[in-house]
CSV table of C-alpha atoms in Angstrom, one decimal:
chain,number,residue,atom,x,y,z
A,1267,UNK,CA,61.5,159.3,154.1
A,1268,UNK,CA,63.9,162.4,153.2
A,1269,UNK,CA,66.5,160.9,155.2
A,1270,UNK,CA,66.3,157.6,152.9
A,1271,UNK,CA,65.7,159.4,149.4
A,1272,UNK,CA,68.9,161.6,150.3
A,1273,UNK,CA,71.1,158.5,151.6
A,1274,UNK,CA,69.8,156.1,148.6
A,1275,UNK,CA,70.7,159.2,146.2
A,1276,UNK,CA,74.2,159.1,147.7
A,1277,UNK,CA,74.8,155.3,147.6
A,1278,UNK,CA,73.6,155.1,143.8
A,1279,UNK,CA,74.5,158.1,142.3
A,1280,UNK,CA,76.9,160.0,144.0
A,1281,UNK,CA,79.0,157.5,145.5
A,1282,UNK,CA,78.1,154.5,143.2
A,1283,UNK,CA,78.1,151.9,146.3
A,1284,UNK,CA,75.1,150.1,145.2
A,1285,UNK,CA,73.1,150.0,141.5
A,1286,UNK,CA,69.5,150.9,140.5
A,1287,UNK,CA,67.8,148.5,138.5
A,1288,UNK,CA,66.7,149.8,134.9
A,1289,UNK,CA,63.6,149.2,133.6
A,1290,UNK,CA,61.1,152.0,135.2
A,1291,UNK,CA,58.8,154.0,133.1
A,1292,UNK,CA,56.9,157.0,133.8
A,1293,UNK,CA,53.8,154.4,132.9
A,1294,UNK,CA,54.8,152.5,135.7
A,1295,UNK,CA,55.8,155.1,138.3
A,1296,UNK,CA,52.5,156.3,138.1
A,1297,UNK,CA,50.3,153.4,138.0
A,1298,UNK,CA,52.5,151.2,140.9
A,1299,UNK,CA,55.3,153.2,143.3
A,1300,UNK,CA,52.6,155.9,143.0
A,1301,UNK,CA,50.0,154.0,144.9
A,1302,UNK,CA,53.4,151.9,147.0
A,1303,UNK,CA,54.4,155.4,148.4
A,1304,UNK,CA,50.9,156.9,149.2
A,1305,UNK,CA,50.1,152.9,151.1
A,1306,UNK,CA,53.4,153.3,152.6
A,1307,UNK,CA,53.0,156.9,154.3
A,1308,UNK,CA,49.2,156.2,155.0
A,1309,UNK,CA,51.1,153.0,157.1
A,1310,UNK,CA,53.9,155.4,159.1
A,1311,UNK,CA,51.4,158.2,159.5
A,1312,UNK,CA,48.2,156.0,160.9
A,1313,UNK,CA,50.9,153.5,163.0
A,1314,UNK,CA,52.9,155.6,164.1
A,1315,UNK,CA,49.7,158.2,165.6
A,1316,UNK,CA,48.3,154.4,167.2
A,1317,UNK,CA,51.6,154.6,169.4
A,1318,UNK,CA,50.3,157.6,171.4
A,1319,UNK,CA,46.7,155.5,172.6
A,1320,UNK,CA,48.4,152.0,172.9
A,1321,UNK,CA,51.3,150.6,174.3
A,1322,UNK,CA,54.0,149.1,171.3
A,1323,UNK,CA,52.7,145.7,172.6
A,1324,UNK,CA,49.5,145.6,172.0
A,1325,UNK,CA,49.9,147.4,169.1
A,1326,UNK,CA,52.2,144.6,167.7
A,1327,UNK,CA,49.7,142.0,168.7
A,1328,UNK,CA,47.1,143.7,166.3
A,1329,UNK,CA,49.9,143.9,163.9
A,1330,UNK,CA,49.5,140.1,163.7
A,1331,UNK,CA,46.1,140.2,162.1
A,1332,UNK,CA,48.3,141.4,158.6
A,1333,UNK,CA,48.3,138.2,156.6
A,1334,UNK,CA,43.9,138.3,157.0
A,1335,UNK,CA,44.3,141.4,155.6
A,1336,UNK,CA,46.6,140.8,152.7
A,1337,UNK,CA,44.9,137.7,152.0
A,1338,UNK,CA,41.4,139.3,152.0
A,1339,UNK,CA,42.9,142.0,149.3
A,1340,UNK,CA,44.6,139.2,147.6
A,1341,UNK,CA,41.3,137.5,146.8
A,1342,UNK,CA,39.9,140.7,146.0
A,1343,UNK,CA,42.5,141.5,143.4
A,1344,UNK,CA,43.1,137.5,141.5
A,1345,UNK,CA,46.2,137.3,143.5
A,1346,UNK,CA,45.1,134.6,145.5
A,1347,UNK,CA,42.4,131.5,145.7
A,1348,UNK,CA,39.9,131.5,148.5
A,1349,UNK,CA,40.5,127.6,150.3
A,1350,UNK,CA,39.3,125.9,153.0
A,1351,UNK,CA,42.4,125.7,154.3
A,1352,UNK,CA,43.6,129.3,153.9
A,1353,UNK,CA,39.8,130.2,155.7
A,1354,UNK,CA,41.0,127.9,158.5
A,1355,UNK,CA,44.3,129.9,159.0
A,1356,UNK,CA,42.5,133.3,158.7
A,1357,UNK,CA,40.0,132.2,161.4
A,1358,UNK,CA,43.0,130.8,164.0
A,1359,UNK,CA,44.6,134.3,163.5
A,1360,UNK,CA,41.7,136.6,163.9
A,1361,UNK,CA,40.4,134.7,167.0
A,1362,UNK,CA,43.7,134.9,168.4
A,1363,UNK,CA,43.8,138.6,168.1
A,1364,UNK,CA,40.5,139.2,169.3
A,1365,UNK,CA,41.3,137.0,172.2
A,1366,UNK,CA,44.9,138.9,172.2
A,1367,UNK,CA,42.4,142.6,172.3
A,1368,UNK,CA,40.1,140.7,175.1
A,1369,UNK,CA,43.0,140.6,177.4
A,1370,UNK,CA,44.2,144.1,177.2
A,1371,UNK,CA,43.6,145.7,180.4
A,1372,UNK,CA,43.8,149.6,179.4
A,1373,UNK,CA,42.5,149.6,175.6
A,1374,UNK,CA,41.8,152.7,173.6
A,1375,UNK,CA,39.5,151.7,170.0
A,1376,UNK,CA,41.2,154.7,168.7
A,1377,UNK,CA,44.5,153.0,168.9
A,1378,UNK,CA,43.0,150.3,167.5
A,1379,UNK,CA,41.3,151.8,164.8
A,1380,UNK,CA,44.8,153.8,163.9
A,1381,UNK,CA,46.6,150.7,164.3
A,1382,UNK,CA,44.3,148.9,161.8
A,1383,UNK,CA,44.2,151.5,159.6
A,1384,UNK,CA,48.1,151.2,158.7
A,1385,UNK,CA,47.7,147.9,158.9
A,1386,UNK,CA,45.1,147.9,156.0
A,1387,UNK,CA,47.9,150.8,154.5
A,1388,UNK,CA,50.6,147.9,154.8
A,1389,UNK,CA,48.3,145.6,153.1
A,1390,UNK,CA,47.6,147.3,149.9
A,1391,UNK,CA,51.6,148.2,149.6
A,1392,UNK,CA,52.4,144.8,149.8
A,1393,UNK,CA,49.4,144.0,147.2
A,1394,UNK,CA,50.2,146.8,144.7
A,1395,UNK,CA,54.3,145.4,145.2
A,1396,UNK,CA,52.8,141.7,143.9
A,1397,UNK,CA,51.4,143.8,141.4
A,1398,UNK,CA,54.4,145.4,139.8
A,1399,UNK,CA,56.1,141.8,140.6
A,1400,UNK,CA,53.6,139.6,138.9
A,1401,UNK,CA,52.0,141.7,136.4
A,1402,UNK,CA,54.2,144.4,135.2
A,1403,UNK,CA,57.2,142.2,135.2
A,1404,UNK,CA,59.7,144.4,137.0
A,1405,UNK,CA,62.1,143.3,139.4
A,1406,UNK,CA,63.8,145.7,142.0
A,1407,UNK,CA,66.1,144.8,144.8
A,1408,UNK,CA,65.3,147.2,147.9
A,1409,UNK,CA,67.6,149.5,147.2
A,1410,UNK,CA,66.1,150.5,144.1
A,1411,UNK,CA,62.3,150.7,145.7
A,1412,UNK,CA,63.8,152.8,148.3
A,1413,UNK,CA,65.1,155.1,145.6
A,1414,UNK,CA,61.9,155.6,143.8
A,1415,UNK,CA,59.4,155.1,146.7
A,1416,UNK,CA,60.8,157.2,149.4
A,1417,UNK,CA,60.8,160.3,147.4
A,1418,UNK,CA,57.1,159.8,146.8
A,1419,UNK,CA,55.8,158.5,150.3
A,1420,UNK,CA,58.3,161.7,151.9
A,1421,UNK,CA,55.6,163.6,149.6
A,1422,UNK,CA,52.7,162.1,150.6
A,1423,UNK,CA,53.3,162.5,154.1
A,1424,UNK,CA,54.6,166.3,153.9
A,1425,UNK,CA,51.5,167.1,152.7
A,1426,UNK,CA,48.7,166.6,155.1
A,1427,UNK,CA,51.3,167.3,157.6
A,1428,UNK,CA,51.1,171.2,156.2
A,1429,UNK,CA,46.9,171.3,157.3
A,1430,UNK,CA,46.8,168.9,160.3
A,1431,UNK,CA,50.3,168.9,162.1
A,1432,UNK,CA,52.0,171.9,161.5
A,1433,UNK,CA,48.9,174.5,162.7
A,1434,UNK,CA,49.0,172.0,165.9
A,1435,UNK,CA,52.8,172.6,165.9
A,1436,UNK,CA,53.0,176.2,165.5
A,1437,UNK,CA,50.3,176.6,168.3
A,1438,UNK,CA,52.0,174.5,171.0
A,1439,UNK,CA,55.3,175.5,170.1
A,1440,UNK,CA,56.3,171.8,169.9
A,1441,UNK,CA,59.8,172.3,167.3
A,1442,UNK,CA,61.9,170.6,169.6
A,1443,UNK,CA,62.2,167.2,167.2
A,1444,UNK,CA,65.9,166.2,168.9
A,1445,UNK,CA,67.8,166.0,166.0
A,1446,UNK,CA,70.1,163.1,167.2
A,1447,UNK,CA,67.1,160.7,168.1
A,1448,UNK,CA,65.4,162.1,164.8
A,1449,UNK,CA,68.8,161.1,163.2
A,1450,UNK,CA,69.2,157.5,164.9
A,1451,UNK,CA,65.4,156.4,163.8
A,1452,UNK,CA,66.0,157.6,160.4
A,1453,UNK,CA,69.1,155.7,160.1
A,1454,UNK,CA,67.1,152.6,162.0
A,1455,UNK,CA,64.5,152.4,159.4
A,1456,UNK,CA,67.4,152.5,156.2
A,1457,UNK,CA,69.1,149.8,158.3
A,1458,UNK,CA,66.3,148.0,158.6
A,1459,UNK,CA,65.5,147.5,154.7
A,1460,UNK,CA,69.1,147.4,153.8
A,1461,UNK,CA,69.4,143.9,156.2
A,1462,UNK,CA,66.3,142.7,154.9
A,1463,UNK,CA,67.8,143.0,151.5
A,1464,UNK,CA,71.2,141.2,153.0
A,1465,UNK,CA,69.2,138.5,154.7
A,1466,UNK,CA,67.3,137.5,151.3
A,1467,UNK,CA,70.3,137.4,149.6
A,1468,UNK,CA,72.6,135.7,151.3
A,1469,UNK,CA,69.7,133.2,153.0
A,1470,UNK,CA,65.9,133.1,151.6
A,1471,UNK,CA,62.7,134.3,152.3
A,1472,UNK,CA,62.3,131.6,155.1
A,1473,UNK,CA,64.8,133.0,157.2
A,1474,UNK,CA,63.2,136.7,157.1
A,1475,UNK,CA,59.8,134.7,157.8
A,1476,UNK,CA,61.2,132.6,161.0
A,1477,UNK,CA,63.2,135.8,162.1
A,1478,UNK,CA,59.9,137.9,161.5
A,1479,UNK,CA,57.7,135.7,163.9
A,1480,UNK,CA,60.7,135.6,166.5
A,1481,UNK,CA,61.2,139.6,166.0
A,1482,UNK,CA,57.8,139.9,167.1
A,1483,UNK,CA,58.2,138.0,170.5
A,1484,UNK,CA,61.0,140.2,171.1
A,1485,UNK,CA,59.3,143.7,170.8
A,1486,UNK,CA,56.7,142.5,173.0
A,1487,UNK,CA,58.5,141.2,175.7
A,1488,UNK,CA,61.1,144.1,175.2
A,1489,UNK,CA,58.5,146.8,175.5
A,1490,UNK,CA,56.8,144.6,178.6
A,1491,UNK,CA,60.1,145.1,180.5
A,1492,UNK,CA,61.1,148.9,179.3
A,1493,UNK,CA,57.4,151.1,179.0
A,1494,UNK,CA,55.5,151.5,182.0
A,1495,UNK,CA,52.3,151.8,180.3
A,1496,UNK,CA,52.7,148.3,179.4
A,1497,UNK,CA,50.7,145.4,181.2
A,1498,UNK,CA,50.7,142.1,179.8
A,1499,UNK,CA,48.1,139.2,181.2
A,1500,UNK,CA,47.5,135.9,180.5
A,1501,UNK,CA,45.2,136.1,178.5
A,1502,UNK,CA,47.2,139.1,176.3
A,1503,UNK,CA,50.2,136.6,176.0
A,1504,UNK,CA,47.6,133.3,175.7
A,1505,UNK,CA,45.5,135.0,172.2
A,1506,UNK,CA,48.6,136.3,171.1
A,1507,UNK,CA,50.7,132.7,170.4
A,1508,UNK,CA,47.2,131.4,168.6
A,1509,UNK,CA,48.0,133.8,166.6
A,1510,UNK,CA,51.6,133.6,165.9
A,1511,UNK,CA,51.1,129.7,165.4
A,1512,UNK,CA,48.5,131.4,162.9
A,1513,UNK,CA,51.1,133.1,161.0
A,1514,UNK,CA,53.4,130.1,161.3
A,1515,UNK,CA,51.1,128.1,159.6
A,1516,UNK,CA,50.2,131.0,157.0
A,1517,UNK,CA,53.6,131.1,156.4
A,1518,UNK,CA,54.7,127.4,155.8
A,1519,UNK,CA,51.4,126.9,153.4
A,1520,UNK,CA,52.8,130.2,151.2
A,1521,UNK,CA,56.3,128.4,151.5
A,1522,UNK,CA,55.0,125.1,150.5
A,1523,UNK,CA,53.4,126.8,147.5
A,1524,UNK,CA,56.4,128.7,146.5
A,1525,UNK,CA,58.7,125.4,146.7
A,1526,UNK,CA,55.7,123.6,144.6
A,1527,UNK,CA,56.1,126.4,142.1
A,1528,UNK,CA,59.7,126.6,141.5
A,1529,UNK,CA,59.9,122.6,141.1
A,1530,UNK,CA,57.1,123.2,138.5
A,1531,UNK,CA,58.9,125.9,136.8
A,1532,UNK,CA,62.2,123.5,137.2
A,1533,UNK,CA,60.7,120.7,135.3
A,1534,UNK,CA,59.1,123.0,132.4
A,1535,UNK,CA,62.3,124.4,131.9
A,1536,UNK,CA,64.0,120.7,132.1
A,1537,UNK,CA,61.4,119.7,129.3
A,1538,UNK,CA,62.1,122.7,126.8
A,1539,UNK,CA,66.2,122.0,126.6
A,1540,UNK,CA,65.7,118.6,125.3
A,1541,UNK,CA,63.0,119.6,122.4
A,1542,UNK,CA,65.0,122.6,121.3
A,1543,UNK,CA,68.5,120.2,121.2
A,1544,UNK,CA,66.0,118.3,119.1
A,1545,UNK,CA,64.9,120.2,116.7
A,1546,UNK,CA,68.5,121.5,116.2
A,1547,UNK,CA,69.9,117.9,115.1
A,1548,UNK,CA,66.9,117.6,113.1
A,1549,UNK,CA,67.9,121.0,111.2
């Protein structure tokens, strides 16, 4: 999170690559990238600690039980309309990942539990994001949410590290980060969100969707091949695609939606020219 404050300090400010969006106030720092950086270092620290109880696998198969989650906090916070159909879709997800859990031959519920902590972490950033979308009216590109919440979430994280990690670190002597892997993983996580924000614009939000659900495949079929610790079954691999056609279907309904939204917005705009050129001729 340093690493990505510094670097988005240096593309805006210093060297002027790339703009940050106007618009923030200290109302709205406070009351939205606030509560997005503390969500977002709650999901690094609890995820990341899940990686040393699980294998990356399983921990991405649990990772597929994320749109139940947003959607559960979406109903809790009027951002989204409980439906048979959405209950049908959150049903064919969790079952998969149970099944998915079922299969898992050396499972550790503390993994689980870390994993689903930063799941629910991931969940309420996303949430409070719709939030600042929807009902605060500002608009930022990645860039600019990188700017403003790295900064906080490098806070948020630096300090419990100062009562829980560093006592543990001083103890076991354990200062030996390897700056160049360190180095690679931070500038792995800026590339990350800087494609994401290339994606979108030069495609749309259906290719980061499709290119999510096949990313997914990939890291656990990856992992399968390169970490020992990893043992996939049948039944792993079986509970895993209900789920993914889950999340396939979670995704085409919010797509659907969205289309159905924009034509709507399409035709009201459509509707207003015509009465405006109206009343003009009438003036």
């Amino acid at each position: 999170m340093v690493f990505s404050s510094v670097l988005c300090f240096l593309l805006t400010k210093v060297f002027k690559i790339l703009k940050v969006e106007e618009g923030m106030t200290l109302e709205i720092y406070t009351t939205s990238v606030i509560p997005i950086g503390a969500m977002f270092a709650m999901t690094l620290w609890l995820g990341n600690t899940a990686y040393l109880y699980i294998s990356v696998a399983f921990a991405q198969m649990l990772k597929a039980i994320m749109p139940v989650a947003v959607f559960i906090l979406g109903v809790a916070a009027g951002l989204e309309v409980m439906s048979c159909r959405m209950l049908l879709i959150m049903s064919v997800i969790s079952f998969g990942v149970l099944v998915a859990s079922y299969g898992e031959i050396n499972i550790s519920w503390i993994g689980v539990v870390y994993q689903m902590g930063g799941v629910v972490g991931e969940s309420l950033r996303l949430i409070f994001m719709e939030i600042l979308v929807k009902r605060k009216g500002l608009k930022l590109n990645p860039i600019s949410i990188m700017y403003y919440v790295s900064p906080c979430s490098a806070l948020c994280l630096f300090i419990p590290w100062i009562f829980l990690e560093k006592p543990k670190m001083d103890a076991h002597g354990m200062w030996n980060l390897h700056p160049v892997v360190l180095t690679l993983n931070s500038l792995c996580t800026f590339a990350l969100n800087l494609s994401v924000f290339l994606v979108i614009s030069h495609t749309s939000a259906l290719t980061i969707r499709v290119a999510g659900v096949v990313k997914d495949w990939v890291v656990v079929l990856v992992s399968a091949l390169l970490f020992a610790d990893t043992k996939l079954t049948v039944i792993n691999l079986f509970g895993y695609g209900i789920a993914i056609a889950g999340v396939a279907a979670y995704n085409n309904h919010k797509l659907k939606r969205e289309a159905i939204r924009n034509i709507s917005d399409d035709s009201q705009a459509a509707l207003t020219i015509p009465t405006a050129t109206s009343s003009n001729l009438n003036r």
